[in-house]
Short mmCIF file of C-alpha atoms in Angstrom, two decimals:
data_model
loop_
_atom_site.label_atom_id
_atom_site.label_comp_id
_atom_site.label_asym_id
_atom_site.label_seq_id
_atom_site.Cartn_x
_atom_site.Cartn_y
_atom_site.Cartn_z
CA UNK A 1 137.84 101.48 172.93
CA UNK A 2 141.79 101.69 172.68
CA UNK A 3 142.90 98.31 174.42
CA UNK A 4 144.29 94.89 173.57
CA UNK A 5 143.37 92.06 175.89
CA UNK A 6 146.10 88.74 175.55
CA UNK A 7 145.32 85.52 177.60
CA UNK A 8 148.06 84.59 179.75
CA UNK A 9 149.04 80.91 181.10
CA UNK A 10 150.08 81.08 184.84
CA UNK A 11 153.29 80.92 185.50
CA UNK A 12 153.36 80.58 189.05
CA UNK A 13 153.67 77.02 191.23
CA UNK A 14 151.59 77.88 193.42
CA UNK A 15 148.91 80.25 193.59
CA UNK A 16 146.57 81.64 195.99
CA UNK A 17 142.73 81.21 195.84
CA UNK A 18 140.76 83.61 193.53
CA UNK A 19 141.75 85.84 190.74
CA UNK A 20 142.87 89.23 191.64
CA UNK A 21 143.20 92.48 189.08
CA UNK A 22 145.64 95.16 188.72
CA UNK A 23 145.91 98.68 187.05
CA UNK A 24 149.24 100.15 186.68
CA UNK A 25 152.07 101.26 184.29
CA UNK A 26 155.03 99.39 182.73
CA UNK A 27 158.11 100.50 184.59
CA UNK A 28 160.40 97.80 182.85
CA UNK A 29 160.35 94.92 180.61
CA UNK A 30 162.23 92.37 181.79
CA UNK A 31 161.93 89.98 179.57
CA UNK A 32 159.40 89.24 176.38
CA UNK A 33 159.58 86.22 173.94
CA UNK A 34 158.43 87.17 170.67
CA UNK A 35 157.80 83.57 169.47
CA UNK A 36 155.19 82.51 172.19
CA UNK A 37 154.26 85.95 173.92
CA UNK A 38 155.37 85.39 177.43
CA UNK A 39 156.89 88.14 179.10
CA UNK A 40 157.51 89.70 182.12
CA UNK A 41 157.48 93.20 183.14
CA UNK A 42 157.67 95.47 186.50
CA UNK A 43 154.30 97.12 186.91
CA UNK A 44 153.89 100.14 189.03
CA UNK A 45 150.37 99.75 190.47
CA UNK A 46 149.25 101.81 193.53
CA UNK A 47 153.38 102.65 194.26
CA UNK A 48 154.02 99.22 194.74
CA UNK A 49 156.31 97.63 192.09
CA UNK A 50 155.27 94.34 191.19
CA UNK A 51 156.54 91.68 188.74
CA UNK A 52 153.98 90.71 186.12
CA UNK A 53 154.09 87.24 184.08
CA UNK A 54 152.39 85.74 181.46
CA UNK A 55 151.39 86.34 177.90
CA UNK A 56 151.34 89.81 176.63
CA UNK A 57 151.23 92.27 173.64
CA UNK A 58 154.48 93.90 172.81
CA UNK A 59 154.82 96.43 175.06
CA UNK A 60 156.39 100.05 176.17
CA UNK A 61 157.92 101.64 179.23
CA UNK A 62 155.05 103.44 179.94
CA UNK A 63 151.89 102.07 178.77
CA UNK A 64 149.21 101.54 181.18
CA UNK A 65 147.93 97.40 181.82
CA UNK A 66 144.75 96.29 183.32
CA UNK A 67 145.94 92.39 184.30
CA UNK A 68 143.99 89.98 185.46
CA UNK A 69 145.25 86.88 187.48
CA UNK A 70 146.52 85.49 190.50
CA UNK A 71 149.26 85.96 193.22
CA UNK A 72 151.72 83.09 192.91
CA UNK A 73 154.57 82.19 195.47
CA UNK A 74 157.48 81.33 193.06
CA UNK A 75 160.14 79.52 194.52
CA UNK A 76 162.78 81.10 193.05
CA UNK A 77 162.39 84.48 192.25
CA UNK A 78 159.13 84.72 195.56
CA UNK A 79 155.89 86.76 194.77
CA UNK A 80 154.76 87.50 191.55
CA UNK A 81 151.35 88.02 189.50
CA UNK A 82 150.61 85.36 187.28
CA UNK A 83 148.15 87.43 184.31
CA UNK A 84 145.90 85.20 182.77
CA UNK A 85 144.45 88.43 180.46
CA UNK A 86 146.22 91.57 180.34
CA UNK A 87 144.70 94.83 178.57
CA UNK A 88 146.38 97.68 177.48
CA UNK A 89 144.76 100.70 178.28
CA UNK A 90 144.70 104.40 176.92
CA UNK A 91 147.18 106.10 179.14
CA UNK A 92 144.39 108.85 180.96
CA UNK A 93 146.76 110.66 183.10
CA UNK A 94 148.81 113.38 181.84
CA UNK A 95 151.73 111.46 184.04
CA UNK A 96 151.17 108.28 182.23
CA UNK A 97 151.02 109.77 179.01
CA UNK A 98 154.69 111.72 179.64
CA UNK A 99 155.86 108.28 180.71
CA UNK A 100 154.63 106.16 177.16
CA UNK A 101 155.49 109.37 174.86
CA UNK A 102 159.33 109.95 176.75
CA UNK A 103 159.78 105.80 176.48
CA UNK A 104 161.13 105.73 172.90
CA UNK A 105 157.34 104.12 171.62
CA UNK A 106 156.99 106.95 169.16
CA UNK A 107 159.93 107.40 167.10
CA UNK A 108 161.03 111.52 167.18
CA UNK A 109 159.62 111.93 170.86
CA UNK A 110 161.90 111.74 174.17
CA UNK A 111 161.27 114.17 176.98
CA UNK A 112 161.42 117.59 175.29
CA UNK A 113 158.84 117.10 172.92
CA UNK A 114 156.40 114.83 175.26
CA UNK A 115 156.68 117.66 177.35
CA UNK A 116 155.82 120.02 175.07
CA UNK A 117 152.64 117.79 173.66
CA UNK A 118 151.56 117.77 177.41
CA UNK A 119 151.94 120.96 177.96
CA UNK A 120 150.12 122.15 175.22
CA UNK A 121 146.92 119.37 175.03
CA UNK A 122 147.21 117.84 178.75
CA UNK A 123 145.06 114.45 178.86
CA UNK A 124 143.76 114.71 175.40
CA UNK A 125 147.36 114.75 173.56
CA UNK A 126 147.36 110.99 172.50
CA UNK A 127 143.69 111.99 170.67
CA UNK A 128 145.01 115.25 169.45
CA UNK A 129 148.19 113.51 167.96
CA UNK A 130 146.00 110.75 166.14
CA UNK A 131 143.26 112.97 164.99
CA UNK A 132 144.59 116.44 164.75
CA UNK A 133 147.97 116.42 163.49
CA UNK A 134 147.50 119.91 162.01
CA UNK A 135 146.77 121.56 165.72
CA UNK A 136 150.52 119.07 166.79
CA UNK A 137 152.24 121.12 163.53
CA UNK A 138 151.75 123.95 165.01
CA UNK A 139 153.69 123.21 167.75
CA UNK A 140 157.48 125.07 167.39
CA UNK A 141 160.37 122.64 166.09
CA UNK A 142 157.59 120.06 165.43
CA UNK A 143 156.18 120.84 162.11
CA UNK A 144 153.84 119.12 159.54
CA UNK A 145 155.98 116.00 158.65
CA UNK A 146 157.11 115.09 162.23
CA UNK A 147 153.31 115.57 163.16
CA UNK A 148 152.30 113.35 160.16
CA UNK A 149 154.93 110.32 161.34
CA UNK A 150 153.56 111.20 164.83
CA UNK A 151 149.90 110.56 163.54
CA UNK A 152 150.72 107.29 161.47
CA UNK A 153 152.43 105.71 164.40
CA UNK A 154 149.90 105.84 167.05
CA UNK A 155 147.35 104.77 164.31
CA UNK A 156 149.54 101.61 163.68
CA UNK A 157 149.45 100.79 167.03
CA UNK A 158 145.51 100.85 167.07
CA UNK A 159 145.28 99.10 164.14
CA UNK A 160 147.48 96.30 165.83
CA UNK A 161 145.54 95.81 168.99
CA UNK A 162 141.91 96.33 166.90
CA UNK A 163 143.13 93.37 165.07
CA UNK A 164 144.18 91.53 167.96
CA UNK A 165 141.38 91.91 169.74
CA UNK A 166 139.32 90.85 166.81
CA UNK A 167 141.76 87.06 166.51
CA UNK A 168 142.64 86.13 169.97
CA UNK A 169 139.24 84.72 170.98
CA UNK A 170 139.08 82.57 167.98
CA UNK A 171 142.71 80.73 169.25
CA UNK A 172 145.18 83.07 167.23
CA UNK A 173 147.90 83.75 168.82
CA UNK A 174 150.12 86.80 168.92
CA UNK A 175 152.86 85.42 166.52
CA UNK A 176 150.44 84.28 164.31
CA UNK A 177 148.64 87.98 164.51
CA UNK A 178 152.00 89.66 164.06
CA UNK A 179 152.30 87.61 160.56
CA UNK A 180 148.58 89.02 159.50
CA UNK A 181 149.39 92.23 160.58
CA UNK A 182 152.44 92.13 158.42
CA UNK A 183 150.54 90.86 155.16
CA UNK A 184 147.70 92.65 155.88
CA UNK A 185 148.58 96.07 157.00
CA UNK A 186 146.76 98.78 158.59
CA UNK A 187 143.62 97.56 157.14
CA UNK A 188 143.70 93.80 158.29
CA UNK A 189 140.73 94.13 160.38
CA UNK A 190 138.34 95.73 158.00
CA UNK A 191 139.78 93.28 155.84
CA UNK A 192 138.95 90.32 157.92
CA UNK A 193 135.60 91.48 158.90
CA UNK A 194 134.59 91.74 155.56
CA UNK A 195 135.67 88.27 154.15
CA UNK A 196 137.45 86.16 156.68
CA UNK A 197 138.54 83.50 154.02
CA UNK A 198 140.77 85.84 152.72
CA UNK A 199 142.82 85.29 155.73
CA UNK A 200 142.82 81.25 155.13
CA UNK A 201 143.35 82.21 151.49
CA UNK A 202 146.52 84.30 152.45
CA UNK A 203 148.09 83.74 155.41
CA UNK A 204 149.82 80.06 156.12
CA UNK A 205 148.47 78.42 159.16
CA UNK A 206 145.33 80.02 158.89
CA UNK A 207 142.71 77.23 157.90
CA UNK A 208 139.19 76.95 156.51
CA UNK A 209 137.56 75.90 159.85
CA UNK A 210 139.06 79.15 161.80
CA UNK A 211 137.92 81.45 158.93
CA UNK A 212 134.38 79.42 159.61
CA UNK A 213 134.60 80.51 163.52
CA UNK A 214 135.39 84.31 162.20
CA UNK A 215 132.44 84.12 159.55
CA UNK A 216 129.55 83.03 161.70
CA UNK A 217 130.38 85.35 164.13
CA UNK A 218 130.20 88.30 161.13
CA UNK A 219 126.57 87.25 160.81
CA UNK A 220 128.21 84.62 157.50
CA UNK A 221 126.74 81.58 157.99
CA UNK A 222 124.55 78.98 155.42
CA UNK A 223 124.52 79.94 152.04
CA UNK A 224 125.67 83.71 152.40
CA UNK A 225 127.24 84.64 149.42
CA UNK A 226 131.43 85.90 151.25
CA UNK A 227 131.07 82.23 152.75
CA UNK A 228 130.33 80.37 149.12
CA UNK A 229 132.75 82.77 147.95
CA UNK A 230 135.61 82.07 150.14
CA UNK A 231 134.73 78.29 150.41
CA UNK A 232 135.38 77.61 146.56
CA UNK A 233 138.38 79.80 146.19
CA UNK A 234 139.80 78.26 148.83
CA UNK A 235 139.04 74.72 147.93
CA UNK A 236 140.72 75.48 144.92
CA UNK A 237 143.98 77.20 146.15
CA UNK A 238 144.50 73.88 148.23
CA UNK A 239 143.97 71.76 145.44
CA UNK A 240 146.72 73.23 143.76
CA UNK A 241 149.22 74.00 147.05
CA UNK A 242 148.21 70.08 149.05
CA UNK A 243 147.44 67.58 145.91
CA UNK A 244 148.89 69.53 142.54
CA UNK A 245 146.03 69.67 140.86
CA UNK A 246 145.76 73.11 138.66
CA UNK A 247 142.49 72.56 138.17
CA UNK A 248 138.92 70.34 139.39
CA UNK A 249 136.05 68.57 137.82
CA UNK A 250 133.59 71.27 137.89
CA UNK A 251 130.69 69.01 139.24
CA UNK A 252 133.10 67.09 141.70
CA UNK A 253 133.72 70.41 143.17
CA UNK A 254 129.88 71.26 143.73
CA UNK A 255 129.01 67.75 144.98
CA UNK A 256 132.02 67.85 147.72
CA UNK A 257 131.68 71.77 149.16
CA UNK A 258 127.77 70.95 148.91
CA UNK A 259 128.43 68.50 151.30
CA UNK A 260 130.94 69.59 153.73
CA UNK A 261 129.07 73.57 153.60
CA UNK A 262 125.41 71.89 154.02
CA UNK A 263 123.99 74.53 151.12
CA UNK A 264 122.13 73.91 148.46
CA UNK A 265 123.99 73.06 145.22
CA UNK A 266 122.16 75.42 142.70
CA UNK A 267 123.56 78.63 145.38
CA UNK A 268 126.93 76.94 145.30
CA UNK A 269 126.76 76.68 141.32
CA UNK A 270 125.28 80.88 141.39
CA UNK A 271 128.32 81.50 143.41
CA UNK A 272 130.90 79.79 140.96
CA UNK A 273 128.84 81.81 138.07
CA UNK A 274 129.51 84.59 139.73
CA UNK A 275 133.50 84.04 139.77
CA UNK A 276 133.79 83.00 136.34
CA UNK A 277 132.15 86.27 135.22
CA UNK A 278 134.58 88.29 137.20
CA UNK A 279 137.26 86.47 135.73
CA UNK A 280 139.09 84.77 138.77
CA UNK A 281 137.84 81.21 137.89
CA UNK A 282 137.53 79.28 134.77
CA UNK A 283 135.64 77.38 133.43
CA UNK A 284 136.49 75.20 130.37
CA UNK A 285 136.03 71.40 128.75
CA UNK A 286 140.13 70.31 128.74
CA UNK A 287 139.57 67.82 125.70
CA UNK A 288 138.78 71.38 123.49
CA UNK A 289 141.53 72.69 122.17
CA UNK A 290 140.06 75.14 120.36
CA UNK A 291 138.80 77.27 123.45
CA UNK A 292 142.19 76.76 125.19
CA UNK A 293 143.68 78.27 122.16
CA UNK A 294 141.01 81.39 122.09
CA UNK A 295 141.47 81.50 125.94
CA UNK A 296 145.41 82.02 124.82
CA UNK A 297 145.48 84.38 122.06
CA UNK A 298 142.50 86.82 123.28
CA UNK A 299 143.27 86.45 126.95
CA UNK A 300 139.44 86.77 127.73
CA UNK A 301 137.22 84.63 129.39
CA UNK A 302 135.84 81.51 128.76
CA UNK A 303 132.26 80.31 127.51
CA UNK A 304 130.19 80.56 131.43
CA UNK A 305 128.03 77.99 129.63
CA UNK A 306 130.34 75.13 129.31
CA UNK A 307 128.70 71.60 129.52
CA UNK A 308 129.38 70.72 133.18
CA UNK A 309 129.31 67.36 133.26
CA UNK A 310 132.78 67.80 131.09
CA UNK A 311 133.77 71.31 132.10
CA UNK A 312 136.65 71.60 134.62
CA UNK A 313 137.43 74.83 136.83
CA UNK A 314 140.64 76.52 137.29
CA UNK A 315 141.70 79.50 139.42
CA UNK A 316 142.19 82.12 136.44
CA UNK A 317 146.08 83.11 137.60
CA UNK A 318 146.77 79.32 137.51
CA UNK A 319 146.00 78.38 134.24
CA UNK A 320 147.65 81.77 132.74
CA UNK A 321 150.66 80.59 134.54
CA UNK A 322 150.76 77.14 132.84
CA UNK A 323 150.17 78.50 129.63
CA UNK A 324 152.93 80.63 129.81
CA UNK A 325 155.51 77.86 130.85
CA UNK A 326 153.88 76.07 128.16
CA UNK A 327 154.47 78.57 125.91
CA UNK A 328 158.23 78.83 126.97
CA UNK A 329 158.69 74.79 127.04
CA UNK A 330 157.45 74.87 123.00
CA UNK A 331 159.87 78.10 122.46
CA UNK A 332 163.25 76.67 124.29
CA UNK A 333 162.47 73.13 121.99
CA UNK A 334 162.28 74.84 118.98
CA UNK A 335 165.56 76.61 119.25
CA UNK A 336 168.73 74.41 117.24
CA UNK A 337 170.55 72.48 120.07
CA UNK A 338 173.24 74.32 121.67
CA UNK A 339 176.90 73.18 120.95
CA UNK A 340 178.03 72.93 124.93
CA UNK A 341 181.45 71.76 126.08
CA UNK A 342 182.87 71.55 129.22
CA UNK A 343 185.49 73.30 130.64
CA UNK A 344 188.30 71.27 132.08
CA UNK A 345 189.31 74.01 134.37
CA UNK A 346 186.26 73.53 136.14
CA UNK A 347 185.29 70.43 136.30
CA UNK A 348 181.53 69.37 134.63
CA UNK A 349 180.72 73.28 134.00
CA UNK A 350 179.56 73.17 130.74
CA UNK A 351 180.02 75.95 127.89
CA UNK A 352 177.56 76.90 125.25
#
């Protein structure tokens, strides 16, 4: 179903009793902050134009809004509709389509050519553009590239409200969704639904409890093996980012996610197996040289079967990282010392 729904605080001061709903299409956006979501827009619903407030989706002259909310008396500015949800809807007429196509929300289309699409698909053109962008080709002066940027921008817009759809309920809000979207892409939702610790992995802000919410309601809960996943690559990451630590005690690290995920330890040490073979983890004893040098020079894993009561594990990128800059410390201090003097010209810049 093509809509986004966005909860909306009242605006009003005061209200009248019960909620009320609306249908109708965007005539003019009046005003929309992009850092908390609150707009307000002139909604022509049953020929009455009516100002709309709350929190919203970024929207077009054009689209069509279900809203949801009350009637408020504001003292200023006199009756309005205070949204507490607002949906965007599928334009279904073949008025309401000419009005989103001719509004500038599809680069390449004004009038002419939403005319045109009408004319030649009616009430199915916004489906025809999105699934059949060989039949839009066709069209004359249109051809198989505008058709193709036609296609990709009406599926970017479904992939934005699929996704929001998906976060809101779980207290995301649409700035927050606007930064997935933009590390995420197209694909943020299939992404999401399929491990929701990526997005606490990933995206700043986005913690381990929220990707919890998102993974028991994907059917993720106990010892499932995304959530054991996602639980020690996680832990890991913000040992690094929140303490410094590149790496943790392998059996400190069972004991405390045991714990806090209430699974058994033996699933939780399957699951850590289970990164080490694939090469994202290590796991290593730090007091032997001799396998950090191996781990060095052959770039391959190391031994699975480390003693863990010694063994430590690192996130694989992590450790390459430090033995690079380890690599370039014992380089630069091997080099003779530079002869540096400075220039009096320029004060302490120094010369070598």
């Amino acid at each position: 179903m093509e809509q986004q729904s966005f909860l909306a605080e009242n605006s009003g001061k005061n209200s009248t009793k019960g909620e009320a709903q609306l249908e109708g299409v965007v005539e003019q956006i009046i005003f929309h902050n992009e850092a908390n979501a609150f707009t307000i827009i002139e909604l022509l619903s049953d020929q009455d134009e009516i100002i709309v407030t709350g929190k919203m989706p970024p929207l077009n002259v054009g689209e069509t809004l279900q809203v949801k909310g009350e009637w408020t008396d504001h003292p200023k500015y006199g009756l309005q509709f205070a949204a507490s949800s607002v949906i965007k809807q599928a334009p279904r007429t073949e008025a309401a389509i000419f009005a989103f196509l001719s509004s500038g929300a599809i680069k390449g289309i004004g009038e002419k050519t939403a005319e045109k699409l009408i004319k030649a698909f009616g009430q199915e053109t916004l489906e025809v553009m999105r699934e059949k962008p060989d039949r839009v080709s066709r069209l004359s002066g249109i051809g198989r590239k505008r058709a193709k940027s036609f296609q990709e921008a009406l599926q970017k817009e479904r992939s934005y409200q699929e996704l929001s759809l998906l976060l809101l309920p779980y207290g995301i809000g649409p700035a927050r969704i606007r930064t997935i979207y933009k590390e995420l892409g197209d694909s943020a939702e299939a992404v999401i639904r399929q491990n929701p610790y990526y997005l606490a992995q990933r995206v700043r802000g986005i913690g381990f409890e929220t990707a919890e919410r998102l993974a028991e309601a994907f059917g993720m809960t106990g010892d499932h093996p995304v959530r054991l996943r996602g639980a020690l690559l996680y832990t890991l990451q913000q040992s690094l980012f929140q303490d410094g630590h590149s790496f943790v005690e392998n059996k400190q690290l069972l004991q405390n996610l045991t714990k806090r995920l209430q699974v058994e330890e033996v699933k939780l040490g399957q699951a850590l197996d289970k990164l080490v073979e694939e090469e994202l983890v290590l796991r290593f004893d730090p007091a032997d040289s001799e396998i950090l040098r191996q781990q060095k020079e052959s770039n391959s894993n190391m031994d699975v079967n480390a003693n863990p009561e010694k063994a430590v594990v690192a996130m694989r990128s992590v450790f390459m990282l430090e033995q690079d800059l380890a690599k370039t410390v014992r380089f630069l201090s091997d080099r003779p010392e530079a002869k540096c003097e400075i220039d009096p010209r320029y004060g302490d810049t120094l010369y070598c």
